[in-house]
Coordinates of C-alpha atoms in Angstrom, one line a residue:
X1 CA -52.3 45.8 79.4
X2 CA -51.0 47.6 82.4
X3 CA -46.7 46.9 81.6
X4 CA -48.1 47.9 78.0
X5 CA -49.2 51.0 78.3
X6 CA -46.5 52.2 80.8
X7 CA -43.8 51.1 77.9
X8 CA -45.7 52.8 75.7
X9 CA -45.9 56.1 77.5
X10 CA -41.8 56.3 78.2
X11 CA -41.6 55.2 74.2
X12 CA -43.8 58.7 73.7
X13 CA -46.3 56.9 72.2
X14 CA -44.4 54.5 69.9
X15 CA -45.2 50.7 69.1
X16 CA -43.2 48.4 68.4
X17 CA -44.0 45.5 65.8
X18 CA -44.0 43.3 68.5
X19 CA -46.6 44.8 70.9
X20 CA -48.6 45.8 67.8
X21 CA -49.1 41.8 67.1
X22 CA -49.9 41.0 70.7
X23 CA -51.9 43.7 71.5
X24 CA -53.6 42.7 68.0
X25 CA -54.1 39.1 68.6
X26 CA -54.7 39.4 72.2
X27 CA -52.0 37.1 73.1
X28 CA -49.2 36.9 75.4
X29 CA -46.0 37.2 72.8
X30 CA -43.7 33.6 73.3
X31 CA -46.5 31.1 74.1
X32 CA -46.5 28.0 71.7
X33 CA -48.8 29.0 69.3
X34 CA -47.8 32.4 68.7
X35 CA -43.8 33.1 67.7
X36 CA -42.0 36.7 67.0
X37 CA -39.6 36.8 64.3
X38 CA -37.7 39.9 63.0
X39 CA -37.6 39.8 59.3
X40 CA -35.5 42.8 58.7
X41 CA -31.9 43.0 57.3
X42 CA -30.3 45.1 59.1
X43 CA -27.2 45.8 57.3
X44 CA -30.0 46.8 54.4
X45 CA -31.5 48.6 56.5
X46 CA -28.6 50.2 58.0
X47 CA -27.5 51.1 54.3
X48 CA -30.9 52.8 53.6
X49 CA -31.0 55.0 56.5
X50 CA -27.5 56.5 55.4
X51 CA -28.4 56.5 52.1
X52 CA -32.1 58.2 53.0
X53 CA -29.8 60.4 55.2
X54 CA -28.2 61.8 52.2
X55 CA -30.5 62.6 49.9
X56 CA -32.2 64.6 52.6
X57 CA -29.3 66.5 52.8
X58 CA -28.8 67.0 49.4
X59 CA -32.1 67.4 49.0
X60 CA -31.9 70.9 51.2
X61 CA -29.2 71.8 49.1
X62 CA -30.7 71.6 46.2
X63 CA -34.1 73.1 47.5
X64 CA -31.8 76.5 48.4
X65 CA -29.9 76.4 45.0
X66 CA -27.0 76.0 46.8
X67 CA -25.8 72.9 45.2
X68 CA -23.0 71.7 42.6
X69 CA -23.3 70.0 39.8
X70 CA -21.5 67.3 41.4
X71 CA -23.5 67.3 44.2
X72 CA -26.9 67.0 41.9
X73 CA -25.7 63.9 40.2
X74 CA -24.8 62.6 43.6
X75 CA -28.8 62.7 45.0
X76 CA -29.6 60.5 41.8
X77 CA -27.5 58.0 42.7
X78 CA -28.2 58.2 46.1
X79 CA -31.7 58.2 45.6
X80 CA -31.7 55.4 43.2
X81 CA -29.5 53.4 45.5
X82 CA -32.3 54.8 48.6
X83 CA -35.1 52.9 46.1
X84 CA -32.9 50.2 45.0
X85 CA -32.4 49.1 49.2
X86 CA -35.6 49.4 49.7
X87 CA -36.7 46.8 46.9
X88 CA -34.1 44.3 48.7
X89 CA -35.7 44.9 52.1
X90 CA -38.9 44.1 50.8
X91 CA -37.7 40.8 48.9
X92 CA -35.9 39.7 52.0
X93 CA -38.3 40.0 54.4
X94 CA -40.6 37.8 51.8
X95 CA -38.1 34.9 51.8
X96 CA -37.6 35.2 55.7
X97 CA -41.1 35.1 55.8
X98 CA -41.3 32.0 53.3
X99 CA -38.6 30.1 55.0
X100 CA -40.0 30.6 58.6
X101 CA -43.5 29.5 57.9
X102 CA -41.7 26.4 55.5
X103 CA -39.8 25.2 58.7
X104 CA -42.4 25.2 61.2
X105 CA -45.4 24.4 58.7
X106 CA -47.3 27.0 59.4
X107 CA -50.0 28.2 57.0
X108 CA -50.5 31.8 59.1
X109 CA -48.3 34.8 59.6
X110 CA -48.7 38.4 60.9
X111 CA -46.4 40.8 58.9
X112 CA -46.3 44.1 60.1
X113 CA -44.2 46.5 57.4
X114 CA -44.4 50.1 56.3
X115 CA -46.1 51.7 52.9
X116 CA -43.8 52.1 51.1
X117 CA -43.4 48.6 51.2
X118 CA -46.5 47.2 50.7
X119 CA -47.2 47.2 46.5
X120 CA -43.8 45.0 46.0
X121 CA -44.6 43.4 49.2
X122 CA -48.1 42.1 48.1
X123 CA -46.9 40.7 44.5
X124 CA -43.4 39.1 46.4
X125 CA -46.5 37.2 48.5
X126 CA -47.9 35.7 45.7
X127 CA -45.4 35.1 43.5
X128 CA -44.6 32.4 45.9
X129 CA -47.7 31.1 46.9
X130 CA -48.9 32.9 49.9
X131 CA -52.1 34.2 50.7
X132 CA -52.8 37.5 52.6
X133 CA -55.1 39.3 54.0
X134 CA -54.1 43.2 54.7
X135 CA -54.7 46.1 57.0
X136 CA -54.2 49.1 56.1
X137 CA -55.1 51.9 59.2
X138 CA -54.9 54.9 56.3
X139 CA -52.1 57.3 55.2
X140 CA -50.2 59.0 57.7
X141 CA -50.5 62.3 57.5
X142 CA -46.7 63.6 57.4
X143 CA -45.9 67.0 55.8
X144 CA -42.6 67.9 54.0
X145 CA -41.2 69.7 56.5
X146 CA -41.5 66.8 58.9
X147 CA -40.7 64.1 56.4
X148 CA -37.3 65.9 56.0
X149 CA -36.3 66.0 59.2
X150 CA -37.2 63.1 60.2
X151 CA -34.9 61.7 57.0
X152 CA -32.3 63.9 58.3
X153 CA -31.8 62.6 61.9
X154 CA -32.2 58.6 60.4

């Protein structure tokens, strides 16, 4: 616990998915009963970050009424790409989860994923016949300004 507290302080209060699972399950990572698998497709994530960053940049110009017609059209395309990549990342995560559960003959899995994927994730889990229980700590209170600042720094 002390090592985890120190690491969280060093990371300015940010918890990784592994640390959250370890804390919630009160188990050490890496024992025979508990394994961690990354479900993220890094190339999709990077493409989505790039699209999100561009949407934020163009959104600032549009908000200030400094955009051109071409930039307005680019905003629409990048936003559509961003949403499409969100769906692809969700599908990939569920596919990887189902595969790993099958490989391990596991009937229980823990999955930490963001709010933007929740509804789609639940539908895909149902389609694959994977039961689920969700824990939802509540919607984060992010202002438009801080959300935009985050997106610009992706």
